[in-house]
mmCIF file of N, CA and C in Angstrom:
data_model
loop_
_atom_site.group_PDB
_atom_site.id
_atom_site.type_symbol
_atom_site.label_atom_id
_atom_site.label_comp_id
_atom_site.label_asym_id
_atom_site.label_seq_id
_atom_site.Cartn_x
_atom_site.Cartn_y
_atom_site.Cartn_z
ATOM 1 N N MET A 208 0.780 -1.134 -0.321
ATOM 2 C CA MET A 208 0.160 0.081 0.213
ATOM 3 C C MET A 208 0.594 1.242 0.111
ATOM 4 N N ARG A 209 2.312 1.280 0.753
ATOM 5 C CA ARG A 209 3.007 2.554 0.358
ATOM 6 C C ARG A 209 2.962 2.660 -0.458
ATOM 7 N N PRO A 210 3.960 1.900 -1.340
ATOM 8 C CA PRO A 210 4.549 2.038 -2.476
ATOM 9 C C PRO A 210 3.594 2.934 -3.807
ATOM 10 N N ARG A 211 1.969 2.743 -3.835
ATOM 11 C CA ARG A 211 1.400 3.063 -4.266
ATOM 12 C C ARG A 211 0.880 4.303 -3.521
ATOM 13 N N ILE A 212 1.298 4.490 -2.553
ATOM 14 C CA ILE A 212 0.873 6.447 -2.035
ATOM 15 C C ILE A 212 2.188 7.222 -2.728
ATOM 16 N N ILE A 213 2.668 6.543 -2.491
ATOM 17 C CA ILE A 213 4.285 7.110 -3.027
ATOM 18 C C ILE A 213 4.379 7.186 -4.544
ATOM 19 N N ALA A 214 4.073 6.592 -5.361
ATOM 20 C CA ALA A 214 3.892 6.509 -6.382
ATOM 21 C C ALA A 214 2.387 8.030 -6.778
ATOM 22 N N GLY A 215 1.920 7.483 -6.506
ATOM 23 C CA GLY A 215 0.502 9.139 -6.002
ATOM 24 C C GLY A 215 1.037 10.350 -6.358
ATOM 25 N N TRP A 216 2.471 10.676 -5.092
ATOM 26 C CA TRP A 216 2.973 12.001 -4.840
ATOM 27 C C TRP A 216 3.563 12.266 -6.096
ATOM 28 N N LEU A 217 4.738 11.083 -6.114
ATOM 29 C CA LEU A 217 5.216 11.320 -7.161
ATOM 30 C C LEU A 217 5.013 12.288 -8.216
ATOM 31 N N VAL A 218 3.864 11.615 -8.591
ATOM 32 C CA VAL A 218 2.171 11.990 -10.312
ATOM 33 C C VAL A 218 2.352 13.370 -9.819
ATOM 34 N N ALA A 219 1.602 13.754 -8.209
ATOM 35 C CA ALA A 219 1.348 14.863 -7.952
ATOM 36 C C ALA A 219 2.462 16.029 -8.340
ATOM 37 N N LEU A 220 3.988 15.297 -7.578
ATOM 38 C CA LEU A 220 5.034 16.542 -8.131
ATOM 39 C C LEU A 220 5.099 17.097 -9.447
ATOM 40 N N ALA A 221 4.949 15.662 -9.796
ATOM 41 C CA ALA A 221 5.301 15.681 -11.887
ATOM 42 C C ALA A 221 4.580 16.813 -12.113
ATOM 43 N N ALA A 222 3.077 16.447 -11.937
ATOM 44 C CA ALA A 222 2.828 17.612 -12.482
ATOM 45 C C ALA A 222 2.600 19.601 -12.021
ATOM 46 N N VAL A 223 3.205 19.534 -10.851
ATOM 47 C CA VAL A 223 2.876 20.833 -10.362
ATOM 48 C C VAL A 223 3.615 22.604 -11.246
ATOM 49 N N PRO A 224 4.876 21.377 -12.322
ATOM 50 C CA PRO A 224 4.954 22.875 -13.229
ATOM 51 C C PRO A 224 4.534 22.464 -14.629
ATOM 52 N N ALA A 225 3.997 21.466 -14.915
ATOM 53 C CA ALA A 225 2.738 21.671 -15.779
ATOM 54 C C ALA A 225 1.502 22.628 -15.397
ATOM 55 N N LEU A 226 1.228 22.501 -14.140
ATOM 56 C CA LEU A 226 0.795 23.481 -13.847
ATOM 57 C C LEU A 226 0.885 24.815 -13.889
ATOM 58 N N ALA A 227 1.473 24.788 -12.945
ATOM 59 C CA ALA A 227 2.095 26.651 -12.634
ATOM 60 C C ALA A 227 1.995 27.515 -14.473
ATOM 61 N N ALA A 228 2.620 26.740 -15.150
ATOM 62 C CA ALA A 228 2.912 26.691 -16.427
ATOM 63 C C ALA A 228 1.156 27.206 -16.863
ATOM 64 N N VAL A 229 0.284 26.943 -16.859
ATOM 65 C CA VAL A 229 -0.844 26.682 -17.232
ATOM 66 C C VAL A 229 -1.378 27.911 -16.954
ATOM 67 N N MET A 230 -1.013 27.882 -15.159
ATOM 68 C CA MET A 230 -1.497 29.481 -14.565
ATOM 69 C C MET A 230 -1.135 30.475 -14.895
ATOM 70 N N VAL A 231 0.024 29.997 -15.010
ATOM 71 C CA VAL A 231 1.497 32.092 -15.683
ATOM 72 C C VAL A 231 0.263 32.445 -16.695
ATOM 73 N N ALA A 232 0.409 31.613 -17.910
ATOM 74 C CA ALA A 232 -0.936 31.598 -18.879
ATOM 75 C C ALA A 232 -1.883 31.974 -18.969
ATOM 76 N N ARG A 233 -2.778 31.645 -18.424
ATOM 77 C CA ARG A 233 -4.021 31.799 -18.205
ATOM 78 C C ARG A 233 -4.560 33.254 -16.881
ATOM 79 N N SER A 234 -3.440 33.337 -15.907
ATOM 80 C CA SER A 234 -3.492 35.026 -15.338
ATOM 81 C C SER A 234 -3.011 36.412 -16.509
ATOM 82 N N GLY A 235 -2.110 35.795 -17.391
ATOM 83 C CA GLY A 235 -1.911 36.747 -17.855
ATOM 84 C C GLY A 235 -0.497 37.322 -17.743
ATOM 85 N N GLY A 236 -0.038 36.310 -17.577
ATOM 86 C CA GLY A 236 1.103 37.641 -17.119
ATOM 87 C C GLY A 236 2.485 37.925 -18.468
ATOM 88 N N PRO A 237 3.232 38.143 -18.655
ATOM 89 C CA PRO A 237 4.379 38.914 -19.557
ATOM 90 C C PRO A 237 3.986 38.175 -20.915
ATOM 91 N N VAL A 238 3.797 39.106 -21.801
ATOM 92 C CA VAL A 238 3.812 38.279 -23.401
ATOM 93 C C VAL A 238 4.238 39.566 -24.079
ATOM 94 N N PRO A 239 4.089 38.549 -25.292
ATOM 95 C CA PRO A 239 5.362 38.985 -26.700
ATOM 96 C C PRO A 239 4.085 41.089 -26.821
ATOM 97 N N VAL A 240 5.574 41.999 -26.530
ATOM 98 C CA VAL A 240 4.128 43.309 -27.174
ATOM 99 C C VAL A 240 5.214 44.343 -28.801
ATOM 100 N N SER A 241 4.165 44.099 -29.290
ATOM 101 C CA SER A 241 4.395 45.219 -30.664
ATOM 102 C C SER A 241 3.998 46.890 -30.215
ATOM 103 N N LEU A 242 5.365 47.388 -30.320
ATOM 104 C CA LEU A 242 5.030 48.553 -30.138
ATOM 105 C C LEU A 242 5.777 49.642 -31.404
ATOM 106 N N THR A 243 4.896 50.943 -32.526
ATOM 107 C CA THR A 243 5.334 51.763 -32.673
ATOM 108 C C THR A 243 5.680 52.873 -32.169
ATOM 109 N N GLY A 244 6.649 53.879 -33.016
ATOM 110 C CA GLY A 244 6.884 55.293 -33.104
ATOM 111 C C GLY A 244 8.475 55.780 -34.101
ATOM 112 N N THR A 245 7.847 57.082 -33.881
ATOM 113 C CA THR A 245 8.572 58.494 -35.029
ATOM 114 C C THR A 245 9.530 58.573 -34.322
ATOM 115 N N GLY A 246 10.666 58.929 -35.058
ATOM 116 C CA GLY A 246 11.478 60.696 -35.142
ATOM 117 C C GLY A 246 11.258 61.267 -36.329
ATOM 118 N N GLN A 247 13.189 61.471 -36.318
ATOM 119 C CA GLN A 247 12.719 63.222 -37.534
ATOM 120 C C GLN A 247 12.915 62.294 -38.842
ATOM 121 N N GLN A 248 13.801 60.762 -38.657
ATOM 122 C CA GLN A 248 14.192 60.492 -39.999
ATOM 123 C C GLN A 248 13.816 59.276 -40.326
ATOM 124 N N PHE A 249 13.341 58.472 -39.026
ATOM 125 C CA PHE A 249 12.287 56.671 -39.113
ATOM 126 C C PHE A 249 11.155 56.910 -38.682
ATOM 127 N N LEU A 250 11.427 55.324 -39.197
ATOM 128 C CA LEU A 250 10.443 55.344 -38.373
ATOM 129 C C LEU A 250 10.635 53.621 -37.286
ATOM 130 N N ALA A 251 10.110 52.806 -36.408
ATOM 131 C CA ALA A 251 10.791 51.570 -35.537
ATOM 132 C C ALA A 251 8.860 51.252 -35.556
ATOM 133 N N THR A 252 9.904 49.503 -35.434
ATOM 134 C CA THR A 252 8.610 49.010 -34.300
ATOM 135 C C THR A 252 9.540 47.819 -33.841
ATOM 136 N N ALA A 253 9.346 48.406 -32.432
ATOM 137 C CA ALA A 253 9.861 47.862 -31.988
ATOM 138 C C ALA A 253 9.145 46.382 -30.300
ATOM 139 N N GLU A 254 9.765 45.039 -30.985
ATOM 140 C CA GLU A 254 9.554 43.855 -30.231
ATOM 141 C C GLU A 254 10.354 43.301 -29.515
ATOM 142 N N LEU A 255 9.241 43.521 -27.826
ATOM 143 C CA LEU A 255 9.853 43.397 -26.994
ATOM 144 C C LEU A 255 8.873 41.548 -26.630
ATOM 145 N N ASP A 256 10.000 40.619 -26.245
ATOM 146 C CA ASP A 256 9.462 39.985 -25.772
ATOM 147 C C ASP A 256 8.789 39.490 -24.195
ATOM 148 N N ARG A 257 8.791 40.788 -23.878
ATOM 149 C CA ARG A 257 7.610 40.651 -22.400
ATOM 150 C C ARG A 257 7.942 43.011 -22.199
ATOM 151 N N ALA A 258 6.892 42.825 -21.361
ATOM 152 C CA ALA A 258 6.913 44.564 -21.257
ATOM 153 C C ALA A 258 6.431 44.242 -19.132
ATOM 154 N N ALA A 259 8.185 43.815 -19.044
ATOM 155 C CA ALA A 259 8.211 43.640 -17.627
ATOM 156 C C ALA A 259 9.595 44.165 -16.855
ATOM 157 N N THR A 260 9.593 43.992 -16.309
ATOM 158 C CA THR A 260 10.853 44.553 -15.274
ATOM 159 C C THR A 260 12.659 43.814 -15.722
ATOM 160 N N GLY A 261 12.938 43.123 -15.284
ATOM 161 C CA GLY A 261 14.354 42.554 -15.260
ATOM 162 C C GLY A 261 15.137 42.114 -17.258
ATOM 163 N N VAL A 262 15.996 40.871 -17.462
ATOM 164 C CA VAL A 262 16.654 41.027 -18.362
ATOM 165 C C VAL A 262 15.071 40.536 -19.838
ATOM 166 N N ILE A 263 15.470 41.369 -20.733
ATOM 167 C CA ILE A 263 14.364 41.371 -21.712
ATOM 168 C C ILE A 263 14.762 41.298 -22.933
ATOM 169 N N GLU A 264 14.254 40.570 -24.407
ATOM 170 C CA GLU A 264 14.973 41.194 -25.394
ATOM 171 C C GLU A 264 13.793 41.709 -26.082
ATOM 172 N N VAL A 265 14.852 43.211 -26.717
ATOM 173 C CA VAL A 265 13.856 43.231 -27.662
ATOM 174 C C VAL A 265 14.387 43.537 -29.521
ATOM 175 N N GLU A 266 13.680 43.504 -30.155
ATOM 176 C CA GLU A 266 14.120 43.267 -32.496
ATOM 177 C C GLU A 266 13.390 44.932 -32.036
ATOM 178 N N ILE A 267 14.684 45.316 -33.377
ATOM 179 C CA ILE A 267 13.950 46.463 -33.497
ATOM 180 C C ILE A 267 13.747 46.666 -35.218
ATOM 181 N N GLY A 268 13.265 46.925 -36.290
ATOM 182 C CA GLY A 268 13.174 46.673 -37.561
ATOM 183 C C GLY A 268 12.778 49.105 -37.647
ATOM 184 N N LEU A 269 13.638 49.454 -38.754
ATOM 185 C CA LEU A 269 14.174 50.035 -38.483
ATOM 186 C C LEU A 269 13.085 50.715 -40.435
ATOM 187 N N ARG A 270 12.470 51.812 -40.965
ATOM 188 C CA ARG A 270 12.538 51.776 -42.050
ATOM 189 C C ARG A 270 12.457 54.168 -42.199
ATOM 190 N N ARG A 271 12.572 54.188 -43.410
ATOM 191 C CA ARG A 271 12.913 55.641 -43.377
ATOM 192 C C ARG A 271 11.826 56.184 -42.652
ATOM 193 N N SER A 272 11.723 57.778 -42.410
ATOM 194 C CA SER A 272 9.545 57.952 -42.870
ATOM 195 C C SER A 272 9.361 57.930 -44.218
ATOM 196 N N ASP A 273 9.948 57.653 -44.500
ATOM 197 C CA ASP A 273 9.359 58.080 -45.773
ATOM 198 C C ASP A 273 8.662 55.699 -46.568
ATOM 199 N N GLY A 274 9.599 54.993 -45.772
ATOM 200 C CA GLY A 274 8.961 53.974 -45.622
ATOM 201 C C GLY A 274 9.824 53.441 -46.726
ATOM 202 N N SER A 275 10.920 54.335 -46.526
ATOM 203 C CA SER A 275 12.133 52.951 -47.858
ATOM 204 C C SER A 275 12.869 52.628 -46.631
ATOM 205 N N ALA A 276 14.378 51.299 -47.136
ATOM 206 C CA ALA A 276 14.827 51.426 -46.633
ATOM 207 C C ALA A 276 15.782 51.919 -45.343
ATOM 208 N N ALA A 277 15.965 51.113 -44.743
ATOM 209 C CA ALA A 277 15.902 52.679 -42.983
ATOM 210 C C ALA A 277 17.570 52.681 -43.780
ATOM 211 N N GLY A 278 18.923 52.180 -44.651
ATOM 212 C CA GLY A 278 19.597 52.704 -45.323
ATOM 213 C C GLY A 278 21.004 52.627 -44.529
ATOM 214 N N ASP A 279 21.179 54.019 -44.195
ATOM 215 C CA ASP A 279 23.259 54.383 -44.420
ATOM 216 C C ASP A 279 23.459 54.285 -42.127
ATOM 217 N N VAL A 280 23.000 53.227 -41.815
ATOM 218 C CA VAL A 280 22.821 53.042 -40.533
ATOM 219 C C VAL A 280 24.164 52.406 -39.623
ATOM 220 N N ARG A 281 24.788 53.686 -39.075
ATOM 221 C CA ARG A 281 26.011 53.119 -38.592
ATOM 222 C C ARG A 281 25.714 52.448 -37.065
ATOM 223 N N GLY A 282 24.518 52.349 -36.319
ATOM 224 C CA GLY A 282 24.623 52.188 -35.006
ATOM 225 C C GLY A 282 23.075 51.989 -34.318
ATOM 226 N N VAL A 283 22.371 51.312 -34.119
ATOM 227 C CA VAL A 283 21.487 51.894 -33.091
ATOM 228 C C VAL A 283 22.038 51.311 -31.439
ATOM 229 N N ALA A 284 20.852 51.997 -30.423
ATOM 230 C CA ALA A 284 21.425 51.818 -28.679
ATOM 231 C C ALA A 284 19.943 51.968 -28.587
ATOM 232 N N VAL A 285 19.951 51.684 -27.191
ATOM 233 C CA VAL A 285 18.283 51.577 -27.082
ATOM 234 C C VAL A 285 18.669 52.012 -24.785
ATOM 235 N N SER A 286 17.827 52.803 -24.812
ATOM 236 C CA SER A 286 18.058 53.162 -23.090
ATOM 237 C C SER A 286 16.359 52.907 -22.799
ATOM 238 N N GLY A 287 15.475 52.843 -21.655
ATOM 239 C CA GLY A 287 15.078 53.222 -20.857
ATOM 240 C C GLY A 287 14.840 54.552 -20.629
ATOM 241 N N VAL A 288 13.961 55.149 -20.214
ATOM 242 C CA VAL A 288 13.869 56.404 -19.796
ATOM 243 C C VAL A 288 11.990 56.200 -18.660
ATOM 244 N N MET A 289 11.847 56.734 -17.264
ATOM 245 C CA MET A 289 10.246 56.726 -16.951
ATOM 246 C C MET A 289 10.708 58.010 -16.799
ATOM 247 N N PRO A 290 10.707 58.705 -17.149
ATOM 248 C CA PRO A 290 9.735 61.146 -16.654
ATOM 249 C C PRO A 290 9.199 60.781 -15.964
ATOM 250 N N ALA A 291 8.435 60.595 -14.969
ATOM 251 C CA ALA A 291 7.818 59.787 -14.168
ATOM 252 C C ALA A 291 8.035 60.293 -12.950
ATOM 253 N N MET A 292 9.461 58.753 -12.651
ATOM 254 C CA MET A 292 10.901 59.264 -11.787
ATOM 255 C C MET A 292 11.509 59.925 -11.672
ATOM 256 N N GLY A 293 11.892 60.304 -12.996
ATOM 257 C CA GLY A 293 13.797 59.610 -12.989
ATOM 258 C C GLY A 293 14.758 59.236 -13.630
ATOM 259 N N HIS A 294 14.159 58.076 -14.319
ATOM 260 C CA HIS A 294 14.607 57.209 -13.777
ATOM 261 C C HIS A 294 15.415 56.753 -15.470
ATOM 262 N N VAL A 295 16.290 56.473 -15.790
ATOM 263 C CA VAL A 295 17.527 56.236 -17.119
ATOM 264 C C VAL A 295 18.201 55.366 -17.124
ATOM 265 N N THR A 296 17.827 54.440 -17.984
ATOM 266 C CA THR A 296 18.727 53.214 -18.368
ATOM 267 C C THR A 296 19.916 52.976 -18.788
ATOM 268 N N PRO A 297 20.679 52.257 -18.178
ATOM 269 C CA PRO A 297 21.957 52.407 -19.190
ATOM 270 C C PRO A 297 21.274 52.295 -20.733
ATOM 271 N N GLU A 298 22.139 52.925 -21.607
ATOM 272 C CA GLU A 298 22.206 52.772 -23.051
ATOM 273 C C GLU A 298 23.285 51.223 -22.944
ATOM 274 N N ILE A 299 22.262 50.356 -23.662
ATOM 275 C CA ILE A 299 23.085 49.675 -24.177
ATOM 276 C C ILE A 299 22.656 49.338 -26.279
ATOM 277 N N SER A 300 24.211 48.816 -26.458
ATOM 278 C CA SER A 300 24.001 49.620 -28.564
ATOM 279 C C SER A 300 23.702 48.169 -28.959
ATOM 280 N N ALA A 301 22.888 48.028 -29.775
ATOM 281 C CA ALA A 301 22.383 46.967 -29.776
ATOM 282 C C ALA A 301 23.136 46.677 -31.676
ATOM 283 N N GLN A 302 22.343 44.837 -31.737
ATOM 284 C CA GLN A 302 23.648 43.929 -33.076
ATOM 285 C C GLN A 302 22.529 43.643 -33.562
ATOM 286 N N PRO A 303 23.466 43.904 -35.435
ATOM 287 C CA PRO A 303 22.342 43.760 -36.823
ATOM 288 C C PRO A 303 21.110 42.134 -36.607
ATOM 289 N N ALA A 304 20.779 42.491 -36.599
ATOM 290 C CA ALA A 304 20.080 40.770 -37.526
ATOM 291 C C ALA A 304 18.872 41.225 -37.911
ATOM 292 N N GLY A 305 20.157 41.321 -38.618
ATOM 293 C CA GLY A 305 19.749 40.897 -40.525
ATOM 294 C C GLY A 305 19.123 42.531 -41.636
ATOM 295 N N ALA A 306 18.727 42.092 -42.922
ATOM 296 C CA ALA A 306 18.301 43.703 -43.290
ATOM 297 C C ALA A 306 17.398 44.507 -42.736
ATOM 298 N N ASP A 307 17.708 46.142 -41.979
ATOM 299 C CA ASP A 307 16.884 46.542 -41.415
ATOM 300 C C ASP A 307 16.746 46.780 -39.534
ATOM 301 N N ARG A 308 17.337 45.238 -39.455
ATOM 302 C CA ARG A 308 16.624 45.444 -37.893
ATOM 303 C C ARG A 308 17.832 44.901 -36.923
ATOM 304 N N TYR A 309 17.390 44.810 -36.162
ATOM 305 C CA TYR A 309 18.591 45.428 -34.858
ATOM 306 C C TYR A 309 18.158 43.967 -33.824
ATOM 307 N N ARG A 310 18.953 44.238 -32.600
ATOM 308 C CA ARG A 310 18.370 43.323 -31.245
ATOM 309 C C ARG A 310 19.282 43.278 -30.230
ATOM 310 N N VAL A 311 18.582 43.646 -29.084
ATOM 311 C CA VAL A 311 19.136 44.335 -28.181
ATOM 312 C C VAL A 311 18.385 43.029 -26.917
ATOM 313 N N ARG A 312 19.898 43.128 -25.721
ATOM 314 C CA ARG A 312 19.047 42.112 -24.589
ATOM 315 C C ARG A 312 20.034 43.030 -23.414
ATOM 316 N N GLY A 313 18.809 43.783 -22.370
ATOM 317 C CA GLY A 313 19.121 43.146 -21.343
ATOM 318 C C GLY A 313 18.469 43.639 -19.977
ATOM 319 N N GLU A 314 18.597 44.773 -19.112
ATOM 320 C CA GLU A 314 17.754 45.063 -18.164
ATOM 321 C C GLU A 314 17.195 46.862 -18.504
ATOM 322 N N LEU A 315 15.651 46.212 -19.245
ATOM 323 C CA LEU A 315 15.328 47.922 -19.924
ATOM 324 C C LEU A 315 14.677 48.568 -18.957
ATOM 325 N N PHE A 316 14.217 48.124 -17.975
ATOM 326 C CA PHE A 316 12.650 48.299 -16.755
ATOM 327 C C PHE A 316 12.909 48.147 -15.449
ATOM 328 N N SER A 317 13.511 49.027 -14.560
ATOM 329 C CA SER A 317 13.659 48.445 -13.275
ATOM 330 C C SER A 317 12.648 48.487 -12.839
ATOM 331 N N MET A 318 11.969 48.737 -12.971
ATOM 332 C CA MET A 318 10.312 49.164 -12.175
ATOM 333 C C MET A 318 9.307 49.284 -12.839
ATOM 334 N N PRO A 319 7.523 48.590 -12.736
ATOM 335 C CA PRO A 319 6.559 49.092 -12.838
ATOM 336 C C PRO A 319 6.263 50.225 -13.227
ATOM 337 N N GLY A 320 5.759 50.271 -14.628
ATOM 338 C CA GLY A 320 4.706 51.895 -14.610
ATOM 339 C C GLY A 320 4.825 52.240 -16.278
ATOM 340 N N THR A 321 4.945 53.449 -16.280
ATOM 341 C CA THR A 321 4.907 53.344 -18.016
ATOM 342 C C THR A 321 6.497 54.544 -18.126
ATOM 343 N N TRP A 322 7.460 53.210 -18.670
ATOM 344 C CA TRP A 322 8.202 53.984 -19.009
ATOM 345 C C TRP A 322 8.572 53.966 -21.691
ATOM 346 N N GLN A 323 9.630 54.784 -20.981
ATOM 347 C CA GLN A 323 9.807 55.089 -22.252
ATOM 348 C C GLN A 323 11.048 54.725 -23.105
ATOM 349 N N LEU A 324 10.423 53.297 -24.883
ATOM 350 C CA LEU A 324 11.583 53.168 -24.759
ATOM 351 C C LEU A 324 12.722 54.033 -25.614
ATOM 352 N N ASP A 325 13.787 54.907 -25.310
ATOM 353 C CA ASP A 325 14.653 55.603 -26.170
ATOM 354 C C ASP A 325 15.714 54.546 -26.809
ATOM 355 N N ILE A 326 14.684 54.705 -28.624
ATOM 356 C CA ILE A 326 16.302 54.563 -29.299
ATOM 357 C C ILE A 326 16.582 54.787 -30.702
ATOM 358 N N ARG A 327 18.120 55.250 -30.258
ATOM 359 C CA ARG A 327 18.988 56.425 -30.558
ATOM 360 C C ARG A 327 19.861 55.376 -31.970
ATOM 361 N N VAL A 328 19.092 56.660 -33.185
ATOM 362 C CA VAL A 328 19.943 55.975 -34.612
ATOM 363 C C VAL A 328 20.779 56.360 -35.071
ATOM 364 N N ASP A 329 22.264 56.044 -35.287
ATOM 365 C CA ASP A 329 23.326 56.910 -35.977
ATOM 366 C C ASP A 329 23.721 56.936 -37.361
ATOM 367 N N THR A 330 23.497 57.671 -38.023
ATOM 368 C CA THR A 330 23.983 58.090 -39.823
ATOM 369 C C THR A 330 24.379 59.312 -39.929
ATOM 370 N N ALA A 331 24.824 58.275 -40.661
ATOM 371 C CA ALA A 331 25.752 59.833 -41.647
ATOM 372 C C ALA A 331 25.394 61.322 -41.373
ATOM 373 N N SER A 332 23.976 61.578 -41.390
ATOM 374 C CA SER A 332 23.766 63.165 -41.266
ATOM 375 C C SER A 332 23.694 62.391 -40.272
ATOM 376 N N GLY A 333 23.550 62.214 -38.946
ATOM 377 C CA GLY A 333 23.234 62.716 -37.710
ATOM 378 C C GLY A 333 22.688 61.416 -36.656
ATOM 379 N N PRO A 334 21.821 62.516 -35.677
ATOM 380 C CA PRO A 334 21.120 61.222 -35.152
ATOM 381 C C PRO A 334 20.048 61.168 -34.829
ATOM 382 N N ASP A 335 19.008 59.677 -34.691
ATOM 383 C CA ASP A 335 17.577 59.928 -34.815
ATOM 384 C C ASP A 335 17.417 60.090 -33.136
ATOM 385 N N VAL A 336 16.429 60.743 -32.812
ATOM 386 C CA VAL A 336 15.969 59.528 -31.652
ATOM 387 C C VAL A 336 14.078 58.908 -31.562
ATOM 388 N N ILE A 337 14.098 57.787 -31.156
ATOM 389 C CA ILE A 337 12.925 57.158 -31.094
ATOM 390 C C ILE A 337 12.082 56.916 -30.118
ATOM 391 N N ASP A 338 11.381 57.787 -29.515
ATOM 392 C CA ASP A 338 10.886 57.580 -28.316
ATOM 393 C C ASP A 338 9.634 56.780 -28.144
ATOM 394 N N ILE A 339 9.413 55.487 -27.848
ATOM 395 C CA ILE A 339 8.177 54.641 -28.142
ATOM 396 C C ILE A 339 7.714 54.618 -26.585
ATOM 397 N N GLU A 340 6.108 55.034 -25.897
ATOM 398 C CA GLU A 340 6.416 54.887 -24.428
ATOM 399 C C GLU A 340 5.973 52.713 -24.267
ATOM 400 N N VAL A 341 5.847 52.668 -23.288
ATOM 401 C CA VAL A 341 6.366 51.041 -22.409
ATOM 402 C C VAL A 341 5.544 51.311 -21.900
ATOM 403 N N PRO A 342 3.933 50.490 -21.367
ATOM 404 C CA PRO A 342 3.474 50.756 -20.331
ATOM 405 C C PRO A 342 3.901 48.851 -19.640
ATOM 406 N N VAL A 343 4.985 48.826 -18.409
ATOM 407 C CA VAL A 343 6.062 47.879 -17.654
ATOM 408 C C VAL A 343 4.934 47.386 -17.089
ATOM 409 N N GLU A 344 4.686 46.245 -16.946
ATOM 410 C CA GLU A 344 3.861 45.254 -16.430
ATOM 411 C C GLU A 344 5.201 44.717 -14.376
#
């Protein structure tokens, strides 16, 4: 009889991680977010793996304001700004991730609230900064 009880507990314990994953998914936990913004020269689409505190990944797609290819981009850097609290995270250089696409991984938001994702695009004609509002959980 004891082996059956132990086996039952082992099966129940093995199910806990799967049940926890379902509960997080149903509770509206962090989900991918796609946001857009415009600067003087560029349009940007920022795809965040989640709008939350901690380390996140962001993939940025760039186009010129007229919709053409981004072209002569020398570099892209990203930081988080929380205007209401005066918080600014250190800038992180984005890595090329394909044609007119850049990827960054790091901690951009240190607390929940309304943040701005600041995307700085450096070109031969000068820098452009694109601010995108991000509601962070």
